[in-house]
mmCIF file of C-alpha atoms in Angstrom:
data_model
loop_
_atom_site.group_PDB
_atom_site.id
_atom_site.type_symbol
_atom_site.label_atom_id
_atom_site.label_comp_id
_atom_site.label_asym_id
_atom_site.label_seq_id
_atom_site.Cartn_x
_atom_site.Cartn_y
_atom_site.Cartn_z
ATOM 1 C CA MET A 95 256.288 -4.820 92.408
ATOM 2 C CA THR A 96 253.628 -6.016 90.044
ATOM 3 C CA ASN A 97 254.096 -8.818 87.475
ATOM 4 C CA ASP A 98 253.825 -6.279 84.679
ATOM 5 C CA ALA A 99 256.678 -4.295 86.257
ATOM 6 C CA TYR A 100 258.859 -7.418 86.311
ATOM 7 C CA LEU A 101 257.966 -8.207 82.644
ATOM 8 C CA GLN A 102 258.969 -4.663 81.745
ATOM 9 C CA ILE A 103 262.407 -5.231 83.296
ATOM 10 C CA LEU A 104 262.709 -8.616 81.541
ATOM 11 C CA SER A 105 261.943 -6.919 78.232
ATOM 12 C CA HIS A 106 265.390 -5.342 78.335
ATOM 13 C CA PHE A 107 267.130 -8.717 78.303
ATOM 14 C CA ASP A 108 267.996 -10.886 75.288
ATOM 15 C CA LEU A 109 265.541 -13.731 76.022
ATOM 16 C CA ASP A 110 264.691 -16.440 73.469
ATOM 17 C CA GLU A 111 261.248 -17.065 74.880
ATOM 18 C CA ASN A 112 258.458 -14.680 75.955
ATOM 19 C CA ALA A 113 258.237 -14.230 79.721
ATOM 20 C CA VAL A 114 254.715 -14.271 81.148
ATOM 21 C CA GLU A 115 255.136 -14.376 84.932
ATOM 22 C CA ALA A 116 257.773 -13.734 87.599
ATOM 23 C CA THR A 117 257.224 -15.198 91.115
ATOM 24 C CA PRO A 118 259.428 -15.198 94.284
ATOM 25 C CA PHE A 119 261.851 -18.128 94.362
ATOM 26 C CA GLY A 120 264.270 -19.659 96.925
ATOM 27 C CA ASN A 121 265.227 -18.445 100.340
ATOM 28 C CA GLY A 122 268.212 -16.171 99.742
ATOM 29 C CA HIS A 123 268.749 -13.361 102.254
ATOM 30 C CA ILE A 124 270.771 -10.889 100.065
ATOM 31 C CA ASN A 125 269.229 -10.511 96.633
ATOM 32 C CA ASP A 126 265.543 -10.656 95.526
ATOM 33 C CA THR A 127 265.143 -13.817 93.360
ATOM 34 C CA LEU A 128 262.288 -14.635 91.065
ATOM 35 C CA LYS A 129 261.466 -17.593 88.880
ATOM 36 C CA VAL A 130 260.366 -16.516 85.385
ATOM 37 C CA THR A 131 257.802 -18.671 83.591
ATOM 38 C CA THR A 132 257.619 -18.362 79.820
ATOM 39 C CA SER A 133 254.841 -18.810 77.226
ATOM 40 C CA SER A 134 255.715 -22.518 77.022
ATOM 41 C CA GLY A 135 254.596 -22.927 80.658
ATOM 42 C CA LYS A 136 258.058 -23.760 81.943
ATOM 43 C CA GLY A 137 260.249 -21.893 84.367
ATOM 44 C CA LYS A 138 263.226 -21.017 82.199
ATOM 45 C CA TYR A 139 264.898 -17.929 83.700
ATOM 46 C CA ILE A 140 265.908 -16.539 87.081
ATOM 47 C CA LEU A 141 265.503 -12.783 87.599
ATOM 48 C CA GLN A 142 267.452 -11.193 90.416
ATOM 49 C CA ARG A 143 267.523 -7.760 91.858
ATOM 50 C CA ILE A 144 271.145 -7.223 93.044
ATOM 51 C CA ASN A 145 271.514 -5.869 96.543
ATOM 52 C CA HIS A 146 273.764 -2.926 95.632
ATOM 53 C CA HIS A 147 274.001 -1.838 99.263
ATOM 54 C CA ILE A 148 276.111 -4.896 99.917
ATOM 55 C CA PHE A 149 277.676 -5.207 96.404
ATOM 56 C CA THR A 150 278.335 -1.549 95.810
ATOM 57 C CA ASN A 151 280.325 -1.993 92.618
ATOM 58 C CA VAL A 152 277.834 -3.799 90.343
ATOM 59 C CA ASP A 153 280.130 -3.438 87.299
ATOM 60 C CA MET A 154 282.876 -5.322 89.130
ATOM 61 C CA LEU A 155 280.420 -7.899 90.469
ATOM 62 C CA GLN A 156 278.943 -8.835 87.114
ATOM 63 C CA ASN A 157 282.302 -8.694 85.363
ATOM 64 C CA ASN A 158 283.695 -11.128 87.925
ATOM 65 C CA ILE A 159 280.750 -13.477 87.372
ATOM 66 C CA HIS A 160 281.169 -13.277 83.611
ATOM 67 C CA ILE A 161 284.859 -14.107 83.848
ATOM 68 C CA VAL A 162 284.224 -16.995 86.263
ATOM 69 C CA THR A 163 281.385 -18.597 84.317
ATOM 70 C CA SER A 164 283.211 -18.190 80.950
ATOM 71 C CA HIS A 165 286.355 -19.763 82.359
ATOM 72 C CA ILE A 166 284.472 -22.669 83.898
ATOM 73 C CA ARG A 167 282.630 -23.214 80.631
ATOM 74 C CA LYS A 168 285.957 -23.320 78.775
ATOM 75 C CA LYS A 169 287.350 -25.915 81.258
ATOM 76 C CA LEU A 170 284.226 -28.065 80.937
ATOM 77 C CA GLU A 171 284.559 -27.985 77.144
ATOM 78 C CA GLU A 172 288.219 -29.050 77.401
ATOM 79 C CA ARG A 173 287.046 -31.974 79.504
ATOM 80 C CA ASN A 174 284.472 -32.921 76.869
ATOM 81 C CA GLU A 175 281.709 -32.640 79.408
ATOM 82 C CA THR A 176 278.127 -33.043 78.317
ATOM 83 C CA GLU A 177 275.178 -30.817 79.411
ATOM 84 C CA ILE A 178 277.485 -27.864 80.070
ATOM 85 C CA ASP A 179 274.516 -25.500 80.444
ATOM 86 C CA ARG A 180 273.610 -27.507 83.547
ATOM 87 C CA LYS A 181 277.160 -27.450 84.998
ATOM 88 C CA THR A 182 277.746 -23.724 85.106
ATOM 89 C CA LEU A 183 275.438 -20.734 85.397
ATOM 90 C CA THR A 184 274.638 -18.866 82.187
ATOM 91 C CA PHE A 185 273.852 -15.133 82.492
ATOM 92 C CA LEU A 186 272.032 -13.366 79.720
ATOM 93 C CA PRO A 187 273.039 -9.967 78.376
ATOM 94 C CA THR A 188 270.672 -7.090 77.945
ATOM 95 C CA LYS A 189 269.608 -6.170 74.443
ATOM 96 C CA ASP A 190 272.381 -3.551 74.343
ATOM 97 C CA GLY A 191 274.986 -6.093 75.361
ATOM 98 C CA LYS A 192 275.384 -5.196 79.086
ATOM 99 C CA LEU A 193 275.748 -7.704 81.955
ATOM 100 C CA TYR A 194 272.910 -6.142 83.998
ATOM 101 C CA TYR A 195 270.038 -3.687 83.625
ATOM 102 C CA HIS A 196 269.738 -0.507 85.759
ATOM 103 C CA ASP A 197 266.236 0.884 85.954
ATOM 104 C CA GLY A 198 267.439 4.077 87.606
ATOM 105 C CA GLU A 199 266.990 2.672 91.079
ATOM 106 C CA SER A 200 267.728 -1.058 91.090
ATOM 107 C CA TYR A 201 270.136 -3.344 89.342
ATOM 108 C CA TRP A 202 268.853 -6.512 87.645
ATOM 109 C CA ARG A 203 270.326 -9.617 86.088
ATOM 110 C CA VAL A 204 268.968 -12.742 84.406
ATOM 111 C CA CYS A 205 270.375 -16.303 84.186
ATOM 112 C CA LEU A 206 269.066 -19.512 82.794
ATOM 113 C CA MET A 207 267.298 -21.740 85.254
ATOM 114 C CA ILE A 208 269.053 -25.103 85.494
ATOM 115 C CA PRO A 209 266.320 -27.744 84.857
ATOM 116 C CA ASP A 210 265.770 -30.847 87.014
ATOM 117 C CA SER A 211 268.067 -29.540 89.733
ATOM 118 C CA LYS A 212 267.711 -29.041 93.513
ATOM 119 C CA SER A 213 269.623 -27.568 96.430
ATOM 120 C CA LEU A 214 269.886 -29.253 99.840
ATOM 121 C CA GLU A 215 270.076 -27.939 103.332
ATOM 122 C CA GLU A 216 270.928 -31.045 105.389
ATOM 123 C CA VAL A 217 274.563 -32.056 105.823
ATOM 124 C CA ASN A 218 275.835 -35.547 106.448
ATOM 125 C CA PRO A 219 279.217 -37.177 105.781
ATOM 126 C CA GLU A 220 278.259 -38.493 102.288
ATOM 127 C CA LEU A 221 276.858 -35.149 101.214
ATOM 128 C CA SER A 222 279.920 -33.342 102.756
ATOM 129 C CA TYR A 223 282.171 -35.524 100.680
ATOM 130 C CA GLU A 224 280.379 -34.477 97.492
ATOM 131 C CA ALA A 225 280.396 -30.833 98.565
ATOM 132 C CA GLY A 226 284.126 -30.984 99.174
ATOM 133 C CA LYS A 227 284.644 -32.383 95.652
ATOM 134 C CA ALA A 228 282.448 -29.685 94.198
ATOM 135 C CA PHE A 229 284.077 -26.739 95.887
ATOM 136 C CA GLY A 230 287.569 -28.163 95.314
ATOM 137 C CA ASP A 231 286.892 -28.650 91.629
ATOM 138 C CA PHE A 232 285.417 -25.111 91.435
ATOM 139 C CA GLN A 233 288.620 -23.655 92.779
ATOM 140 C CA SER A 234 290.721 -25.935 90.690
ATOM 141 C CA MET A 235 289.055 -24.777 87.431
ATOM 142 C CA LEU A 236 289.736 -21.130 88.417
ATOM 143 C CA ALA A 237 293.279 -21.702 89.732
ATOM 144 C CA ASP A 238 294.943 -20.556 86.476
ATOM 145 C CA LEU A 239 293.144 -17.236 86.276
ATOM 146 C CA PRO A 240 295.791 -14.560 86.238
ATOM 147 C CA GLU A 241 296.303 -12.473 89.394
ATOM 148 C CA GLY A 242 294.178 -9.357 89.257
ATOM 149 C CA ALA A 243 291.549 -10.947 86.881
ATOM 150 C CA LEU A 244 288.826 -10.532 89.543
ATOM 151 C CA GLY A 245 288.146 -7.707 91.967
ATOM 152 C CA GLU A 246 287.042 -7.910 95.609
ATOM 153 C CA THR A 247 283.238 -7.547 95.546
ATOM 154 C CA ILE A 248 283.271 -7.068 99.365
ATOM 155 C CA PRO A 249 286.693 -5.622 100.258
ATOM 156 C CA ASP A 250 288.401 -7.295 103.192
ATOM 157 C CA PHE A 251 285.614 -9.775 103.610
ATOM 158 C CA HIS A 252 287.831 -12.477 105.125
ATOM 159 C CA ASN A 253 290.642 -10.245 106.238
ATOM 160 C CA MET A 254 291.214 -11.055 109.939
ATOM 161 C CA GLU A 255 293.352 -7.976 110.626
ATOM 162 C CA PHE A 256 290.512 -5.787 109.280
ATOM 163 C CA ARG A 257 287.888 -7.551 111.341
ATOM 164 C CA LEU A 258 289.972 -7.151 114.475
ATOM 165 C CA GLN A 259 290.426 -3.499 113.768
ATOM 166 C CA GLN A 260 286.626 -3.173 113.611
ATOM 167 C CA PHE A 261 286.448 -4.999 116.942
ATOM 168 C CA TYR A 262 289.057 -2.715 118.593
ATOM 169 C CA ASP A 263 287.085 0.319 117.261
ATOM 170 C CA ALA A 264 283.991 -1.040 118.847
ATOM 171 C CA LEU A 265 285.751 -1.498 122.159
ATOM 172 C CA ALA A 266 287.002 2.069 122.089
ATOM 173 C CA THR A 267 283.572 3.478 121.410
ATOM 174 C CA ASN A 268 281.421 1.069 123.506
ATOM 175 C CA ALA A 269 278.413 2.596 121.693
ATOM 176 C CA ALA A 270 275.760 0.446 123.447
ATOM 177 C CA GLY A 271 277.394 0.365 126.900
ATOM 178 C CA ARG A 272 277.706 -3.425 126.811
ATOM 179 C CA LEU A 273 281.418 -3.798 127.148
ATOM 180 C CA GLU A 274 281.467 -4.610 130.891
ATOM 181 C CA LYS A 275 278.973 -7.462 130.293
ATOM 182 C CA VAL A 276 281.249 -9.196 127.714
ATOM 183 C CA LYS A 277 284.748 -8.537 129.154
ATOM 184 C CA ASP A 278 285.459 -12.263 129.518
ATOM 185 C CA LEU A 279 284.685 -12.869 125.828
ATOM 186 C CA VAL A 280 286.793 -9.824 124.888
ATOM 187 C CA GLU A 281 289.705 -11.276 126.783
ATOM 188 C CA GLU A 282 289.351 -14.604 124.987
ATOM 189 C CA ILE A 283 289.325 -12.856 121.625
ATOM 190 C CA GLU A 284 292.369 -10.699 122.451
ATOM 191 C CA LYS A 285 294.547 -13.548 123.627
ATOM 192 C CA ARG A 286 294.019 -15.366 120.283
ATOM 193 C CA ALA A 287 294.351 -12.356 118.025
ATOM 194 C CA LYS A 288 298.020 -12.674 116.978
ATOM 195 C CA ALA A 289 297.588 -16.401 116.193
ATOM 196 C CA MET A 290 294.544 -15.687 114.033
ATOM 197 C CA CYS A 291 296.367 -13.272 111.760
ATOM 198 C CA ILE A 292 298.770 -15.861 110.350
ATOM 199 C CA GLN A 293 297.447 -15.834 106.777
ATOM 200 C CA GLU A 294 297.999 -12.043 106.376
ATOM 201 C CA GLU A 295 301.492 -12.315 107.780
ATOM 202 C CA LEU A 296 302.383 -15.247 105.533
ATOM 203 C CA TYR A 297 301.052 -13.397 102.526
ATOM 204 C CA ARG A 298 303.252 -10.383 103.264
ATOM 205 C CA GLU A 299 306.227 -12.752 103.599
ATOM 206 C CA GLY A 300 305.457 -14.232 100.181
ATOM 207 C CA LYS A 301 304.741 -17.649 101.595
ATOM 208 C CA LEU A 302 300.984 -17.726 100.912
ATOM 209 C CA LYS A 303 299.316 -16.556 97.751
ATOM 210 C CA LYS A 304 295.957 -15.272 96.980
ATOM 211 C CA ARG A 305 293.636 -17.547 94.951
ATOM 212 C CA ILE A 306 290.115 -17.354 93.638
ATOM 213 C CA ASN A 307 287.642 -18.488 96.327
ATOM 214 C CA HIS A 308 283.882 -18.875 96.554
ATOM 215 C CA CYS A 309 283.723 -17.329 100.027
ATOM 216 C CA ASP A 310 280.272 -18.816 100.885
ATOM 217 C CA THR A 311 280.749 -22.538 100.881
ATOM 218 C CA LYS A 312 277.468 -23.716 102.295
ATOM 219 C CA VAL A 313 275.955 -26.884 100.942
ATOM 220 C CA ASN A 314 272.917 -25.023 99.660
ATOM 221 C CA ASN A 315 275.183 -23.278 97.191
ATOM 222 C CA ILE A 316 275.523 -26.410 95.199
ATOM 223 C CA LEU A 317 272.932 -27.696 92.763
ATOM 224 C CA PHE A 318 272.325 -31.464 92.509
ATOM 225 C CA ASP A 319 270.588 -33.457 89.786
ATOM 226 C CA ASN A 320 266.979 -34.279 90.770
ATOM 227 C CA ASN A 321 267.301 -37.843 89.471
ATOM 228 C CA SER A 322 270.855 -39.039 90.028
ATOM 229 C CA GLY A 323 271.630 -36.893 93.026
ATOM 230 C CA LYS A 324 275.006 -36.044 91.515
ATOM 231 C CA VAL A 325 276.577 -32.588 91.813
ATOM 232 C CA LEU A 326 275.759 -30.276 88.896
ATOM 233 C CA CYS A 327 277.418 -26.972 89.683
ATOM 234 C CA VAL A 328 278.310 -24.353 92.315
ATOM 235 C CA ILE A 329 275.990 -21.330 92.433
ATOM 236 C CA ASP A 330 275.709 -18.000 94.243
ATOM 237 C CA LEU A 331 278.840 -16.463 92.717
ATOM 238 C CA ASP A 332 278.546 -12.944 94.142
ATOM 239 C CA THR A 333 281.380 -13.419 96.658
ATOM 240 C CA VAL A 334 283.753 -15.235 94.221
ATOM 241 C CA MET A 335 286.957 -13.145 94.560
ATOM 242 C CA PRO A 336 290.642 -13.264 95.496
ATOM 243 C CA GLY A 337 291.568 -14.492 98.937
ATOM 244 C CA TYR A 338 293.155 -17.388 100.759
ATOM 245 C CA VAL A 339 292.097 -21.047 100.337
ATOM 246 C CA LEU A 340 291.602 -21.263 104.111
ATOM 247 C CA SER A 341 288.390 -19.258 103.640
ATOM 248 C CA ASP A 342 286.492 -21.858 101.679
ATOM 249 C CA ILE A 343 287.337 -25.009 103.639
ATOM 250 C CA GLY A 344 287.124 -22.986 106.822
ATOM 251 C CA ASP A 345 283.583 -21.683 106.211
ATOM 252 C CA PHE A 346 282.289 -25.175 105.448
ATOM 253 C CA ILE A 347 283.774 -26.534 108.646
ATOM 254 C CA ARG A 348 282.230 -23.668 110.552
ATOM 255 C CA THR A 349 278.738 -24.147 109.035
ATOM 256 C CA GLY A 350 278.562 -27.773 107.919
ATOM 257 C CA ALA A 351 280.576 -29.543 110.691
ATOM 258 C CA ASN A 352 278.794 -27.784 113.544
ATOM 259 C CA THR A 353 276.630 -30.140 115.581
ATOM 260 C CA GLY A 354 274.510 -27.188 116.806
ATOM 261 C CA ALA A 355 273.052 -24.052 115.251
ATOM 262 C CA GLU A 356 275.054 -20.928 114.498
ATOM 263 C CA ASP A 357 272.959 -19.125 117.244
ATOM 264 C CA ASP A 358 272.369 -22.218 119.390
ATOM 265 C CA PRO A 359 270.991 -21.064 122.814
ATOM 266 C CA ASN A 360 272.515 -24.150 124.408
ATOM 267 C CA PRO A 361 276.299 -24.175 123.903
ATOM 268 C CA ASP A 362 276.333 -27.812 125.054
ATOM 269 C CA HIS A 363 274.821 -28.720 121.615
ATOM 270 C CA VAL A 364 277.735 -27.143 119.810
ATOM 271 C CA ASN A 365 280.750 -29.204 118.823
ATOM 272 C CA VAL A 366 282.710 -30.121 115.689
ATOM 273 C CA ASN A 367 281.532 -33.217 113.843
ATOM 274 C CA MET A 368 284.742 -34.901 112.905
ATOM 275 C CA ASP A 369 283.089 -37.334 110.436
ATOM 276 C CA ILE A 370 281.854 -34.334 108.395
ATOM 277 C CA PHE A 371 285.219 -32.570 108.595
ATOM 278 C CA LYS A 372 287.044 -35.663 107.360
ATOM 279 C CA ALA A 373 284.471 -36.455 104.575
ATOM 280 C CA TYR A 374 284.550 -32.830 103.267
ATOM 281 C CA THR A 375 288.326 -32.726 103.388
ATOM 282 C CA ARG A 376 288.688 -36.058 101.533
ATOM 283 C CA GLY A 377 286.413 -34.767 98.750
ATOM 284 C CA TYR A 378 288.104 -31.384 98.636
ATOM 285 C CA MET A 379 291.609 -32.840 98.453
ATOM 286 C CA GLU A 380 290.567 -35.167 95.570
ATOM 287 C CA THR A 381 289.897 -32.241 93.335
ATOM 288 C CA ALA A 382 292.023 -29.418 94.810
ATOM 289 C CA LYS A 383 295.303 -31.069 95.767
ATOM 290 C CA SER A 384 296.906 -30.433 92.370
ATOM 291 C CA PHE A 385 297.115 -26.645 92.784
ATOM 292 C CA LEU A 386 297.635 -26.444 96.567
ATOM 293 C CA SER A 387 301.072 -25.886 98.163
ATOM 294 C CA PRO A 388 302.221 -28.031 101.064
ATOM 295 C CA LEU A 389 301.819 -25.004 103.351
ATOM 296 C CA GLU A 390 298.252 -24.451 102.249
ATOM 297 C CA ILE A 391 297.444 -28.122 102.787
ATOM 298 C CA SER A 392 298.886 -28.156 106.329
ATOM 299 C CA LEU A 393 296.962 -24.977 107.191
ATOM 300 C CA LEU A 394 293.456 -26.159 105.996
ATOM 301 C CA PRO A 395 292.231 -27.265 109.479
ATOM 302 C CA TYR A 396 293.490 -23.945 110.849
ATOM 303 C CA GLY A 397 291.070 -22.378 108.304
ATOM 304 C CA GLY A 398 288.182 -23.844 110.285
ATOM 305 C CA ARG A 399 289.365 -22.281 113.494
ATOM 306 C CA LEU A 400 290.153 -18.992 111.718
ATOM 307 C CA LEU A 401 286.677 -18.561 110.116
ATOM 308 C CA THR A 402 284.987 -19.539 113.367
ATOM 309 C CA TYR A 403 287.071 -17.068 115.350
ATOM 310 C CA MET A 404 286.341 -14.423 112.683
ATOM 311 C CA GLN A 405 282.582 -14.959 113.003
ATOM 312 C CA THR A 406 282.834 -14.872 116.796
ATOM 313 C CA VAL A 407 284.601 -11.521 116.459
ATOM 314 C CA ARG A 408 282.077 -10.191 114.018
ATOM 315 C CA PHE A 409 279.030 -11.138 116.146
ATOM 316 C CA LEU A 410 280.588 -9.697 119.299
ATOM 317 C CA THR A 411 281.632 -6.485 117.456
ATOM 318 C CA ASP A 412 278.032 -6.018 116.338
ATOM 319 C CA TYR A 413 276.709 -6.704 119.869
ATOM 320 C CA ILE A 414 279.043 -4.104 121.366
ATOM 321 C CA ASN A 415 278.073 -1.621 118.655
ATOM 322 C CA GLY A 416 274.382 -2.060 119.476
ATOM 323 C CA ASP A 417 273.311 -4.496 116.702
ATOM 324 C CA THR A 418 273.859 -2.248 113.731
ATOM 325 C CA TYR A 419 274.794 -4.918 111.073
ATOM 326 C CA TYR A 420 273.116 -8.331 111.617
ATOM 327 C CA LYS A 421 269.389 -8.695 111.850
ATOM 328 C CA ILE A 422 268.398 -9.858 115.359
ATOM 329 C CA HIS A 423 265.338 -11.613 116.708
ATOM 330 C CA HIS A 424 265.750 -10.554 120.308
ATOM 331 C CA PRO A 425 268.037 -8.053 122.174
ATOM 332 C CA GLU A 426 270.701 -10.674 123.114
ATOM 333 C CA HIS A 427 270.768 -12.453 119.787
ATOM 334 C CA ASN A 428 274.240 -11.318 118.766
ATOM 335 C CA LEU A 429 275.605 -12.294 122.159
ATOM 336 C CA GLN A 430 273.944 -15.711 121.812
ATOM 337 C CA ARG A 431 275.528 -16.101 118.379
ATOM 338 C CA THR A 432 278.921 -15.005 119.781
ATOM 339 C CA GLN A 433 278.710 -17.591 122.586
ATOM 340 C CA ALA A 434 277.728 -20.442 120.264
ATOM 341 C CA GLN A 435 280.494 -19.593 117.757
ATOM 342 C CA PHE A 436 283.025 -19.373 120.583
ATOM 343 C CA LYS A 437 281.946 -22.782 121.863
ATOM 344 C CA LEU A 438 282.561 -24.174 118.344
ATOM 345 C CA LEU A 439 285.957 -22.527 118.279
ATOM 346 C CA GLN A 440 286.848 -24.209 121.558
ATOM 347 C CA SER A 441 285.800 -27.574 120.189
ATOM 348 C CA LEU A 442 287.877 -27.027 117.050
ATOM 349 C CA GLU A 443 290.822 -26.174 119.254
ATOM 350 C CA ASP A 444 290.292 -29.335 121.248
ATOM 351 C CA HIS A 445 290.390 -31.328 118.024
ATOM 352 C CA ALA A 446 293.202 -29.405 116.407
ATOM 353 C CA LYS A 447 295.850 -32.107 116.689
ATOM 354 C CA GLU A 448 293.489 -34.753 115.272
ATOM 355 C CA MET A 449 292.590 -32.475 112.371
ATOM 356 C CA ASP A 450 296.186 -31.484 111.736
ATOM 357 C CA ASP A 451 297.307 -35.148 111.786
ATOM 358 C CA PHE A 452 294.533 -36.004 109.350
ATOM 359 C CA MET A 453 296.013 -33.565 106.801
ATOM 360 C CA LYS A 454 299.381 -35.270 106.872
ATOM 361 C CA THR A 455 297.889 -37.949 104.659
ATOM 362 C CA TRP A 456 298.199 -35.503 101.712
ATOM 363 C CA LEU A 457 301.663 -34.057 102.528
#
């Protein structure tokens, strides 16, 4: 699209400065993101084209985000926080009061750019501790939202029973004729299946409740102050929705505490970094303990195993289906991802007792 086309879209939003240029920004893989420079010469707004193929209910998506950011703003005001506009995202309405603009083909939204902020990619124990505090505080501020306040922007996103059904469907079809090649991995997945559906069973028994989760707890979804290095706010709110608290700590363990890459070609590189696990958990418990039940606390390390197992299942399902969901860089990429994730799962299982014992500090 041309700059004039972007400016035309921006003209439908209630901006308080004139936009003059929109340029690509960041490295997100889902939505198209642009930094908007105004007549003052500063980058003041972020324009995003929402990927409505993934987020099919844009009304629900934007309503969720509005509820979440409004609720967090209220909590920050109650704490007498300063610089609140830097500590939660602020989305601007269109001139007719809507939460997004639809041009007939695409869906667009605008938020204020948070000045003097940065996101980070590298994970170490110190940063993991700060990330744990940030995501724990994020959940804590949303813990009193009434049940049903938010919808599921991606239904069954972290539902293990659903992911296993997709896996079994792939086995039955064997669309790419690859099943024989991965039968050992299939066996490993099947023998763990019942143990990995604990959260759904506990929910049906009334022992585990659904809470509001971020569902994408990577360190690059936190903004830090450029000068002090302190956490400002959690961003990328598209997947904020009801689920189980195991999801958020589990996904950080899976991504942040992995000594290798998600698709590491050498499984020997892949293990769990216990220093990062402990640092993140300490930070998380500092801000989240007040609303967690003893059962949830005891299950948090299991969340790491669960999310790693879930991703193993999803990669292998896509491999068996013929690579129809994830983008691949070579024909065996999804198998390589599966093997790396399974190696991480084995490492997490080897450290399970140490991780479970570590949680007893808070029980």
